[in-house]
mmCIF file of C-alpha atoms and ligand atoms in Angstrom:
data_model
loop_
_atom_site.group_PDB
_atom_site.id
_atom_site.type_symbol
_atom_site.label_atom_id
_atom_site.label_comp_id
_atom_site.label_asym_id
_atom_site.label_seq_id
_atom_site.Cartn_x
_atom_site.Cartn_y
_atom_site.Cartn_z
ATOM 1 C CA MET A 21 -63.310 -21.952 -31.305
ATOM 2 C CA ALA A 22 -62.333 -18.273 -31.361
ATOM 3 C CA CYS A 23 -61.040 -18.330 -27.868
ATOM 4 C CA PRO A 24 -57.922 -20.577 -28.334
ATOM 5 C CA THR A 25 -56.955 -18.635 -31.530
ATOM 6 C CA VAL A 26 -57.070 -15.312 -29.689
ATOM 7 C CA SER A 27 -55.122 -16.653 -26.776
ATOM 8 C CA ARG A 28 -52.484 -18.211 -29.102
ATOM 9 C CA ARG A 29 -52.064 -14.927 -30.976
ATOM 10 C CA PHE A 30 -51.952 -13.062 -27.687
ATOM 11 C CA LEU A 31 -49.341 -15.450 -26.291
ATOM 12 C CA PHE A 32 -47.258 -15.102 -29.458
ATOM 13 C CA LYS A 33 -47.293 -11.284 -29.172
ATOM 14 C CA LEU A 34 -46.469 -11.425 -25.495
ATOM 15 C CA GLY A 35 -43.571 -13.804 -26.180
ATOM 16 C CA ALA A 36 -42.204 -11.551 -28.930
ATOM 17 C CA LEU A 37 -42.489 -8.535 -26.658
ATOM 18 C CA LEU A 38 -40.669 -10.302 -23.844
ATOM 19 C CA PHE A 39 -37.965 -11.457 -26.277
ATOM 20 C CA ILE A 40 -37.372 -7.869 -27.464
ATOM 21 C CA LEU A 41 -37.325 -6.636 -23.875
ATOM 22 C CA VAL A 42 -34.728 -9.220 -22.824
ATOM 23 C CA LEU A 43 -32.605 -8.406 -25.897
ATOM 24 C CA TYR A 44 -32.806 -4.721 -25.034
ATOM 25 C CA VAL A 45 -31.806 -5.152 -21.388
ATOM 26 C CA PHE A 46 -28.895 -7.470 -22.180
ATOM 27 C CA GLY A 47 -27.814 -5.333 -25.111
ATOM 28 C CA ALA A 48 -27.797 -2.118 -23.075
ATOM 29 C CA ALA A 49 -26.022 -3.737 -20.153
ATOM 30 C CA PHE A 50 -23.483 -5.392 -22.455
ATOM 31 C CA TYR A 51 -22.835 -2.166 -24.356
ATOM 32 C CA SER A 52 -22.288 -0.100 -21.197
ATOM 33 C CA GLY A 53 -20.005 -2.835 -19.872
ATOM 34 C CA LEU A 54 -17.986 -2.898 -23.060
ATOM 35 C CA ARG A 55 -17.503 0.837 -22.973
ATOM 36 C CA LEU A 56 -16.382 0.547 -19.378
ATOM 37 C CA TRP A 57 -13.816 -2.128 -20.126
ATOM 38 C CA GLN A 58 -12.451 -0.404 -23.175
ATOM 39 C CA ARG A 59 -11.202 2.618 -21.315
ATOM 40 C CA PRO A 60 -8.218 2.598 -18.957
ATOM 41 C CA LEU A 61 -9.528 1.907 -15.476
ATOM 42 C CA THR A 62 -8.164 3.538 -12.399
ATOM 43 C CA PHE A 63 -9.896 1.279 -9.959
ATOM 44 C CA ASP A 64 -9.361 -1.987 -11.777
ATOM 45 C CA GLY A 65 -9.199 -3.813 -8.440
ATOM 46 C CA ASP A 66 -12.913 -3.116 -8.059
ATOM 47 C CA VAL A 67 -13.741 -4.247 -11.542
ATOM 48 C CA ARG A 68 -11.634 -7.383 -11.152
ATOM 49 C CA ARG A 69 -13.523 -8.213 -7.971
ATOM 50 C CA LEU A 70 -16.781 -7.927 -9.869
ATOM 51 C CA LEU A 71 -15.540 -10.071 -12.724
ATOM 52 C CA ASN A 72 -14.498 -12.869 -10.398
ATOM 53 C CA ARG A 73 -18.140 -13.574 -9.698
ATOM 54 C CA SER A 74 -20.086 -16.356 -11.427
ATOM 55 C CA THR A 75 -20.914 -15.727 -15.065
ATOM 56 C CA TRP A 76 -24.621 -16.129 -14.258
ATOM 57 C CA ASP A 77 -24.351 -12.847 -12.395
ATOM 58 C CA VAL A 78 -23.573 -11.079 -15.632
ATOM 59 C CA VAL A 79 -26.378 -8.528 -15.493
ATOM 60 C CA ASP A 80 -25.614 -7.761 -11.865
ATOM 61 C CA VAL A 81 -21.984 -7.276 -12.727
ATOM 62 C CA LEU A 82 -22.720 -4.953 -15.586
ATOM 63 C CA VAL A 83 -25.184 -2.897 -13.617
ATOM 64 C CA ALA A 84 -22.657 -2.617 -10.763
ATOM 65 C CA ALA A 85 -19.905 -1.766 -13.243
ATOM 66 C CA SER A 86 -21.928 1.036 -14.769
ATOM 67 C CA ARG A 87 -22.616 2.329 -11.259
ATOM 68 C CA LEU A 88 -18.870 2.272 -10.620
ATOM 69 C CA GLU A 89 -18.363 4.162 -13.861
ATOM 70 C CA LYS A 90 -20.771 6.869 -12.748
ATOM 71 C CA THR A 91 -19.443 7.222 -9.228
ATOM 72 C CA THR A 92 -15.703 7.137 -9.724
ATOM 73 C CA LEU A 93 -14.508 7.119 -13.289
ATOM 74 C CA THR A 94 -16.271 10.299 -14.264
ATOM 75 C CA LEU A 95 -14.700 12.304 -11.429
ATOM 76 C CA PRO A 96 -12.185 14.913 -12.540
ATOM 77 C CA ALA A 97 -8.533 14.163 -11.820
ATOM 78 C CA CYS A 98 -7.320 15.665 -8.546
ATOM 79 C CA PRO A 99 -5.197 18.814 -8.925
ATOM 80 C CA ILE A 100 -1.454 18.258 -9.265
ATOM 81 C CA ILE A 101 -0.935 20.099 -5.992
ATOM 82 C CA SER A 102 -3.537 19.317 -3.367
ATOM 83 C CA PRO A 103 -5.327 22.434 -2.043
ATOM 84 C CA HIS A 104 -5.425 20.834 1.431
ATOM 85 C CA LEU A 105 -1.691 20.955 2.165
ATOM 86 C CA LYS A 106 -0.589 22.847 5.259
ATOM 87 C CA GLY A 107 3.215 22.654 4.993
ATOM 88 C CA PRO A 108 4.883 22.158 8.388
ATOM 89 C CA VAL A 109 2.549 20.356 10.784
ATOM 90 C CA GLN A 110 2.598 19.669 14.488
ATOM 91 C CA VAL A 111 3.596 16.115 15.366
ATOM 92 C CA ASP A 112 1.975 14.584 18.414
ATOM 93 C CA ASN A 113 4.351 11.939 19.754
ATOM 94 C CA VAL A 114 2.776 11.604 23.170
ATOM 95 C CA SER A 115 -0.949 10.851 23.241
ATOM 96 C CA THR A 116 -2.265 7.316 23.403
ATOM 97 C CA PRO A 117 -5.815 7.059 22.111
ATOM 98 C CA SER A 118 -7.456 3.642 22.011
ATOM 99 C CA PHE A 119 -7.789 2.026 18.592
ATOM 100 C CA GLU A 120 -11.577 2.172 19.060
ATOM 101 C CA SER A 121 -11.696 5.918 19.650
ATOM 102 C CA LEU A 122 -9.281 6.458 16.787
ATOM 103 C CA ALA A 123 -11.453 4.365 14.484
ATOM 104 C CA ALA A 124 -14.493 6.373 15.584
ATOM 105 C CA GLN A 125 -12.672 9.533 14.506
ATOM 106 C CA HIS A 126 -12.206 8.084 11.022
ATOM 107 C CA PRO A 127 -15.578 7.018 9.647
ATOM 108 C CA GLU A 128 -14.325 7.973 6.170
ATOM 109 C CA LEU A 129 -11.986 4.941 6.053
ATOM 110 C CA GLU A 130 -12.866 1.765 4.234
ATOM 111 C CA ALA A 131 -12.159 -1.478 6.148
ATOM 112 C CA GLY A 132 -8.448 -2.253 5.931
ATOM 113 C CA GLY A 133 -7.400 1.394 6.355
ATOM 114 C CA LEU A 134 -8.154 2.314 2.751
ATOM 115 C CA TRP A 135 -9.171 5.728 1.515
ATOM 116 C CA ARG A 136 -9.452 7.769 -1.646
ATOM 117 C CA PRO A 137 -10.829 11.244 -2.295
ATOM 118 C CA THR A 138 -14.542 11.411 -3.037
ATOM 119 C CA ASP A 139 -14.485 14.704 -4.949
ATOM 120 C CA CYS A 140 -11.712 13.914 -7.441
ATOM 121 C CA ARG A 141 -9.860 10.962 -8.970
ATOM 122 C CA SER A 142 -6.519 10.515 -7.237
ATOM 123 C CA ARG A 143 -3.446 10.472 -9.441
ATOM 124 C CA LEU A 144 -1.608 8.128 -7.077
ATOM 125 C CA HIS A 145 -2.425 4.630 -5.868
ATOM 126 C CA VAL A 146 -0.135 4.018 -2.947
ATOM 127 C CA ALA A 147 0.424 1.156 -0.491
ATOM 128 C CA ILE A 148 2.119 2.097 2.775
ATOM 129 C CA ILE A 149 3.976 -0.961 4.095
ATOM 130 C CA VAL A 150 4.956 -0.902 7.771
ATOM 131 C CA PRO A 151 7.194 -3.555 9.407
ATOM 132 C CA TYR A 152 5.877 -4.207 12.867
ATOM 133 C CA ARG A 153 6.090 -6.096 16.120
ATOM 134 C CA GLN A 154 4.899 -5.063 19.596
ATOM 135 C CA ARG A 155 5.057 -1.306 19.145
ATOM 136 C CA GLU A 156 1.452 -0.516 19.946
ATOM 137 C CA HIS A 157 2.149 2.995 21.217
ATOM 138 C CA HIS A 158 4.072 3.816 18.035
ATOM 139 C CA LEU A 159 1.324 2.347 15.894
ATOM 140 C CA LYS A 160 -1.330 4.536 17.526
ATOM 141 C CA LEU A 161 0.769 7.642 16.995
ATOM 142 C CA PHE A 162 1.482 6.575 13.424
ATOM 143 C CA LEU A 163 -2.178 6.041 12.518
ATOM 144 C CA THR A 164 -3.248 9.233 14.285
ATOM 145 C CA HIS A 165 -0.751 11.216 12.268
ATOM 146 C CA MET A 166 -0.725 9.429 8.913
ATOM 147 C CA HIS A 167 -4.393 9.156 7.958
ATOM 148 C CA PRO A 168 -5.011 12.934 7.988
ATOM 149 C CA PHE A 169 -1.557 13.504 6.455
ATOM 150 C CA LEU A 170 -2.159 11.163 3.492
ATOM 151 C CA GLN A 171 -5.695 12.429 3.011
ATOM 152 C CA ARG A 172 -4.496 16.014 2.755
ATOM 153 C CA GLN A 173 -2.303 14.811 -0.115
ATOM 154 C CA GLN A 174 -5.414 13.408 -1.867
ATOM 155 C CA LEU A 175 -3.895 9.963 -2.251
ATOM 156 C CA ASP A 176 -5.734 6.756 -3.021
ATOM 157 C CA TYR A 177 -3.975 4.704 -0.349
ATOM 158 C CA GLY A 178 -3.972 1.703 1.953
ATOM 159 C CA ILE A 179 -1.961 1.095 5.127
ATOM 160 C CA TYR A 180 -0.556 -2.417 5.662
ATOM 161 C CA ILE A 181 0.869 -3.327 9.062
ATOM 162 C CA VAL A 182 3.041 -6.391 8.608
ATOM 163 C CA ASP A 183 3.357 -8.020 11.995
ATOM 164 C CA GLN A 184 6.023 -10.677 12.606
ATOM 165 C CA ALA A 185 4.897 -13.478 14.911
ATOM 166 C CA LEU A 186 7.113 -14.288 17.902
ATOM 167 C CA PRO A 187 9.636 -15.675 18.712
ATOM 168 C CA THR A 188 11.975 -15.500 15.719
ATOM 169 C CA ARG A 189 14.412 -12.614 15.368
ATOM 170 C CA PHE A 190 12.951 -9.508 13.745
ATOM 171 C CA ASN A 191 13.473 -9.241 10.000
ATOM 172 C CA ARG A 192 12.469 -5.774 8.813
ATOM 173 C CA ALA A 193 13.380 -6.370 5.168
ATOM 174 C CA MET A 194 11.449 -9.597 4.853
ATOM 175 C CA LEU A 195 8.376 -7.946 6.365
ATOM 176 C CA MET A 196 8.602 -5.317 3.622
ATOM 177 C CA ASN A 197 8.640 -8.081 0.986
ATOM 178 C CA ILE A 198 5.676 -9.784 2.655
ATOM 179 C CA GLY A 199 3.804 -6.467 2.763
ATOM 180 C CA TYR A 200 4.457 -5.970 -0.920
ATOM 181 C CA ALA A 201 3.332 -9.517 -1.765
ATOM 182 C CA GLU A 202 0.115 -9.285 0.249
ATOM 183 C CA ALA A 203 -0.837 -5.708 -0.690
ATOM 184 C CA SER A 204 -0.365 -6.487 -4.380
ATOM 185 C CA LYS A 205 -2.950 -9.266 -3.998
ATOM 186 C CA GLN A 206 -5.437 -6.725 -2.612
ATOM 187 C CA ALA A 207 -5.124 -4.039 -5.281
ATOM 188 C CA ASN A 208 -3.081 -2.948 -8.248
ATOM 189 C CA TYR A 209 -0.872 -0.396 -6.468
ATOM 190 C CA SER A 210 1.491 1.607 -8.641
ATOM 191 C CA CYS A 211 3.550 2.905 -5.734
ATOM 192 C CA TYR A 212 4.913 1.306 -2.562
ATOM 193 C CA ILE A 213 6.178 3.272 0.420
ATOM 194 C CA PHE A 214 8.156 1.234 2.957
ATOM 195 C CA HIS A 215 7.774 2.977 6.276
ATOM 196 C CA ASP A 216 9.122 2.451 9.811
ATOM 197 C CA VAL A 217 6.323 2.763 12.337
ATOM 198 C CA ASP A 218 8.195 5.241 14.534
ATOM 199 C CA LEU A 219 8.828 7.895 11.870
ATOM 200 C CA LEU A 220 6.318 10.734 11.636
ATOM 201 C CA PRO A 221 6.666 13.252 8.788
ATOM 202 C CA GLU A 222 6.651 16.895 9.863
ATOM 203 C CA ASP A 223 5.663 18.561 6.598
ATOM 204 C CA ASP A 224 2.884 17.487 4.260
ATOM 205 C CA ARG A 225 4.645 18.900 1.194
ATOM 206 C CA ASN A 226 6.660 15.694 1.553
ATOM 207 C CA ILE A 227 4.346 14.021 -0.966
ATOM 208 C CA TYR A 228 3.998 10.257 -0.659
ATOM 209 C CA SER A 229 4.304 9.532 -4.364
ATOM 210 C CA CYS A 230 6.676 7.409 -6.436
ATOM 211 C CA PRO A 231 8.629 9.388 -8.999
ATOM 212 C CA ASP A 232 10.670 8.040 -11.922
ATOM 213 C CA GLN A 233 13.466 6.923 -9.621
ATOM 214 C CA PRO A 234 13.265 5.496 -6.092
ATOM 215 C CA ARG A 235 13.053 8.139 -3.395
ATOM 216 C CA HIS A 236 14.595 8.209 0.070
ATOM 217 C CA MET A 237 11.987 10.049 2.139
ATOM 218 C CA SER A 238 13.333 10.236 5.704
ATOM 219 C CA VAL A 239 16.234 12.558 4.981
ATOM 220 C CA ALA A 240 16.267 14.733 8.103
ATOM 221 C CA VAL A 241 15.344 12.918 11.330
ATOM 222 C CA ASP A 242 15.263 14.683 14.704
ATOM 223 C CA LYS A 243 17.176 11.816 16.330
ATOM 224 C CA PHE A 244 20.142 12.654 14.075
ATOM 225 C CA LYS A 245 19.728 16.388 14.583
ATOM 226 C CA TYR A 246 18.058 16.625 11.166
ATOM 227 C CA ARG A 247 21.265 15.687 9.378
ATOM 228 C CA LEU A 248 21.850 12.947 6.827
ATOM 229 C CA ILE A 249 24.279 10.717 8.717
ATOM 230 C CA TYR A 250 25.872 9.304 5.540
ATOM 231 C CA SER A 251 25.299 10.088 1.903
ATOM 232 C CA THR A 252 24.043 6.658 0.792
ATOM 233 C CA LEU A 253 21.620 6.304 3.737
ATOM 234 C CA PHE A 254 18.497 4.486 2.555
ATOM 235 C CA GLY A 255 16.732 3.474 5.777
ATOM 236 C CA GLY A 256 13.555 4.654 7.483
ATOM 237 C CA VAL A 257 11.133 5.508 4.691
ATOM 238 C CA THR A 258 11.619 4.731 0.977
ATOM 239 C CA ALA A 259 9.320 5.003 -2.038
ATOM 240 C CA PHE A 260 9.365 2.722 -5.080
ATOM 241 C CA LYS A 261 7.340 2.491 -8.236
ATOM 242 C CA THR A 262 6.056 -1.081 -8.434
ATOM 243 C CA GLU A 263 8.159 -1.821 -11.528
ATOM 244 C CA HIS A 264 11.341 -0.658 -9.786
ATOM 245 C CA PHE A 265 10.691 -2.752 -6.704
ATOM 246 C CA LYS A 266 10.181 -5.802 -8.926
ATOM 247 C CA LEU A 267 13.263 -4.946 -10.967
ATOM 248 C CA ILE A 268 15.553 -4.996 -7.932
ATOM 249 C CA ASN A 269 13.920 -8.219 -6.640
ATOM 250 C CA GLY A 270 12.701 -6.407 -3.499
ATOM 251 C CA PHE A 271 14.640 -6.522 -0.235
ATOM 252 C CA SER A 272 17.000 -9.305 0.810
ATOM 253 C CA ASN A 273 15.393 -11.920 3.083
ATOM 254 C CA ILE A 274 18.448 -12.914 5.058
ATOM 255 C CA PHE A 275 19.032 -9.941 7.376
ATOM 256 C CA PHE A 276 17.769 -11.038 10.793
ATOM 257 C CA GLY A 277 18.182 -8.556 13.657
ATOM 258 C CA TRP A 278 19.015 -4.891 13.364
ATOM 259 C CA GLY A 279 20.978 -3.325 10.519
ATOM 260 C CA GLY A 280 22.352 -3.926 7.054
ATOM 261 C CA GLU A 281 19.119 -4.544 5.127
ATOM 262 C CA ASP A 282 18.744 -0.881 4.159
ATOM 263 C CA ASP A 283 22.305 -0.710 2.796
ATOM 264 C CA ASP A 284 21.701 -3.939 0.876
ATOM 265 C CA LEU A 285 18.594 -2.329 -0.635
ATOM 266 C CA ARG A 286 20.627 0.697 -1.640
ATOM 267 C CA GLN A 287 23.145 -1.572 -3.364
ATOM 268 C CA ARG A 288 20.316 -3.177 -5.323
ATOM 269 C CA VAL A 289 19.165 0.225 -6.527
ATOM 270 C CA ASP A 290 22.683 1.195 -7.605
ATOM 271 C CA HIS A 291 23.291 -2.182 -9.242
ATOM 272 C CA HIS A 292 20.246 -1.686 -11.489
ATOM 273 C CA HIS A 293 21.418 1.797 -12.473
ATOM 274 C CA LEU A 294 18.573 3.516 -10.718
ATOM 275 C CA SER A 295 19.317 6.700 -8.847
ATOM 276 C CA VAL A 296 17.963 7.900 -5.516
ATOM 277 C CA LEU A 297 15.950 11.089 -5.260
ATOM 278 C CA ARG A 298 15.409 13.119 -2.103
ATOM 279 C CA TYR A 299 13.185 16.034 -1.192
ATOM 280 C CA PRO A 300 15.010 19.008 0.316
ATOM 281 C CA MET A 301 16.160 18.663 3.927
ATOM 282 C CA THR A 302 13.758 21.444 4.892
ATOM 283 C CA ILE A 303 10.744 19.384 3.813
ATOM 284 C CA ALA A 304 11.742 15.732 4.296
ATOM 285 C CA ARG A 305 11.796 16.139 8.083
ATOM 286 C CA TYR A 306 10.695 13.438 10.527
ATOM 287 C CA VAL A 307 10.243 12.910 14.232
ATOM 288 C CA MET A 308 11.375 9.486 15.438
ATOM 289 C CA VAL A 309 9.394 8.382 18.462
ATOM 290 C CA LYS A 310 11.846 7.479 21.199
ATOM 291 C CA HIS A 311 12.471 3.801 21.855
ATOM 292 C CA THR A 312 15.055 1.275 22.961
ATOM 293 C CA ARG A 313 16.261 -1.677 20.895
ATOM 294 C CA GLU A 314 14.256 -4.881 21.394
ATOM 295 C CA LYS A 315 16.005 -8.107 22.450
ATOM 296 C CA LEU A 316 14.760 -9.917 19.349
ATOM 297 C CA ASN A 317 16.170 -7.145 17.174
ATOM 298 C CA ALA A 318 19.727 -7.046 18.475
ATOM 299 C CA ALA A 319 22.344 -5.728 16.072
ATOM 300 C CA ASN A 320 23.274 -8.264 13.423
ATOM 301 C CA ARG A 321 27.009 -8.690 13.928
ATOM 302 C CA GLN A 322 27.466 -10.350 10.536
ATOM 303 C CA ARG A 323 25.969 -7.468 8.639
ATOM 304 C CA VAL A 324 29.200 -5.898 7.397
ATOM 305 C CA GLU A 325 30.453 -9.208 6.092
ATOM 306 C CA MET A 326 27.052 -9.977 4.537
ATOM 307 C CA LEU A 327 27.008 -6.617 2.771
ATOM 308 C CA ARG A 328 30.348 -7.401 1.180
ATOM 309 C CA HIS A 329 28.694 -10.257 -0.725
ATOM 310 C CA SER A 330 25.313 -8.636 -1.359
ATOM 311 C CA LYS A 331 25.843 -8.411 -5.075
ATOM 312 C CA GLU A 332 26.146 -12.174 -5.459
ATOM 313 C CA ARG A 333 22.633 -12.595 -4.081
ATOM 314 C CA PHE A 334 20.600 -9.942 -5.896
ATOM 315 C CA ASP A 335 19.107 -12.387 -8.413
ATOM 316 C CA THR A 336 18.392 -15.242 -6.025
ATOM 317 C CA ASP A 337 17.521 -13.614 -2.691
ATOM 318 C CA GLY A 338 14.483 -11.362 -2.603
ATOM 319 C CA LEU A 339 10.911 -11.365 -3.888
ATOM 320 C CA ASN A 340 11.655 -14.477 -5.943
ATOM 321 C CA SER A 341 12.788 -16.496 -2.913
ATOM 322 C CA LEU A 342 10.324 -15.131 -0.352
ATOM 323 C CA GLN A 343 8.853 -17.785 1.971
ATOM 324 C CA TYR A 344 6.559 -17.200 4.915
ATOM 325 C CA ASP A 345 3.360 -18.460 6.484
ATOM 326 C CA LEU A 346 0.494 -16.045 6.415
ATOM 327 C CA LEU A 347 -1.178 -16.588 9.794
ATOM 328 C CA LYS A 348 -3.869 -13.965 9.274
ATOM 329 C CA LEU A 349 -4.876 -11.100 7.045
ATOM 330 C CA GLU A 350 -7.501 -8.918 8.668
ATOM 331 C CA LYS A 351 -9.097 -5.767 7.344
ATOM 332 C CA ARG A 352 -9.195 -3.746 10.537
ATOM 333 C CA PRO A 353 -10.862 -0.320 10.615
ATOM 334 C CA LEU A 354 -7.591 1.636 10.526
ATOM 335 C CA TYR A 355 -5.252 -0.715 8.646
ATOM 336 C CA THR A 356 -4.874 -4.096 7.025
ATOM 337 C CA TRP A 357 -3.207 -6.438 9.491
ATOM 338 C CA VAL A 358 -0.863 -8.935 7.877
ATOM 339 C CA TYR A 359 0.285 -11.406 10.511
ATOM 340 C CA ALA A 360 3.117 -13.596 9.299
ATOM 341 C CA TRP A 361 5.434 -16.294 10.517
ATOM 342 C CA ILE A 362 8.981 -16.110 9.298
ATOM 343 C CA HIS A 363 11.319 -19.098 9.475
ATOM 344 C CA GLU A 364 14.867 -18.351 10.500
HETATM 345 N N1 UDP B 430 10.201 -2.760 14.508
HETATM 346 C C1 UDP B 430 9.109 -3.184 15.258
HETATM 347 N N2 UDP B 430 9.309 -3.975 16.337
HETATM 348 C C2 UDP B 430 10.535 -4.390 16.731
HETATM 349 C C3 UDP B 430 11.635 -3.933 15.979
HETATM 350 C C4 UDP B 430 11.447 -3.125 14.904
HETATM 351 O O1 UDP B 430 7.962 -2.827 14.939
HETATM 352 O O2 UDP B 430 10.623 -5.137 17.728
HETATM 353 C C5 UDP B 430 9.988 -2.004 13.263
HETATM 354 C C6 UDP B 430 9.453 -0.608 13.465
HETATM 355 O O3 UDP B 430 8.702 -0.256 12.347
HETATM 356 C C7 UDP B 430 10.732 0.192 13.528
HETATM 357 C C8 UDP B 430 11.558 -0.482 12.449
HETATM 358 O O4 UDP B 430 11.224 -1.854 12.566
HETATM 359 O O5 UDP B 430 10.506 1.546 13.288
HETATM 360 C C9 UDP B 430 13.055 -0.268 12.550
HETATM 361 O O6 UDP B 430 13.540 -0.667 13.813
HETATM 362 P P1 UDP B 430 14.186 0.370 14.840
HETATM 363 O O7 UDP B 430 13.224 1.504 15.016
HETATM 364 O O8 UDP B 430 14.572 -0.356 16.073
HETATM 365 O O9 UDP B 430 15.475 0.854 14.062
HETATM 366 P P2 UDP B 430 16.152 2.293 14.039
HETATM 367 O O10 UDP B 430 15.928 2.786 12.640
HETATM 368 O O11 UDP B 430 15.491 3.169 15.050
HETATM 369 O O12 UDP B 430 17.572 2.067 14.324
HETATM 370 MN MN1 MN B 431 13.448 3.616 15.202
#
């Protein structure tokens, strides 16, 4: 009866060996995961996505996490000043490529119009929020210009086009709030840049970052002969650290039609004792693509009266009272399309 004894001993050894092997694999995976989670993560959106998966996928998750660690977290930080900047750049405000040909020119983009440098770890994680409705020509010019522009600045960025469904009156400010709300669900952005679709920056030293105070970016616009038309102007393009945008409760939601919402935003900034920074006029230069005013964006005649009472609404009208129906969120090749219905 030697045979069963041998096979029992053999099976016991095999079992022990397998047990040690399993312990080793789990231990190594767990240890590398722990190390990963203990350090500050730049791309925590990615890690969060992994962690949302079923717990049974634990080994998969850890292996993927350690791959993430190797590919992105070990990259050196990008230089403080990007070596790719050109300074003044030519702005093309004429050509009309198709979205398909434009997408073909940008194979480097991740779906949703996302990008980050591959040779260094970006210092800035920026969401560009664009209020939008039926300005296809402007959008093509914007995407043509902005992707190379932002990439030369070595930003980790995403472009969100927030499209208001017809037929309610246009509400630029509310679209900004919606863009903020939806982009913040996609990733943990530290910086939000609220950007009209028809403004194209003329100098890439105009860095799309968020400093310690909000920044008014579109200081000198060709339409206004490159002059600041009034000192508290805060329209066009503005940059906010996430914490500042939350602090001021975002934009007001009640400005339908053209005008007033940017001055209300400025009042919110002042009210919270933040100051407004600007780059020099020589750098913060923009071309505004020519256009007429749309019927559904006629001047809001109540705006002056509304602005007189802005202060009474800061705490109750804004991000904390935002209501909309998200009709679609689509990760298109060149941008994330946020299609929303706003009730008036
Ligand atoms: N906008 C849009 N469709 C409209 C109205 C406005 O996309 O029907 C967006 C677009 O981003 C535009 C911004 O809202 O740049 C501000 O509107 P507009 O350009 O008419 O205002 P301006 O600053 O030129 O007075
Ligand atoms: Mn305009």
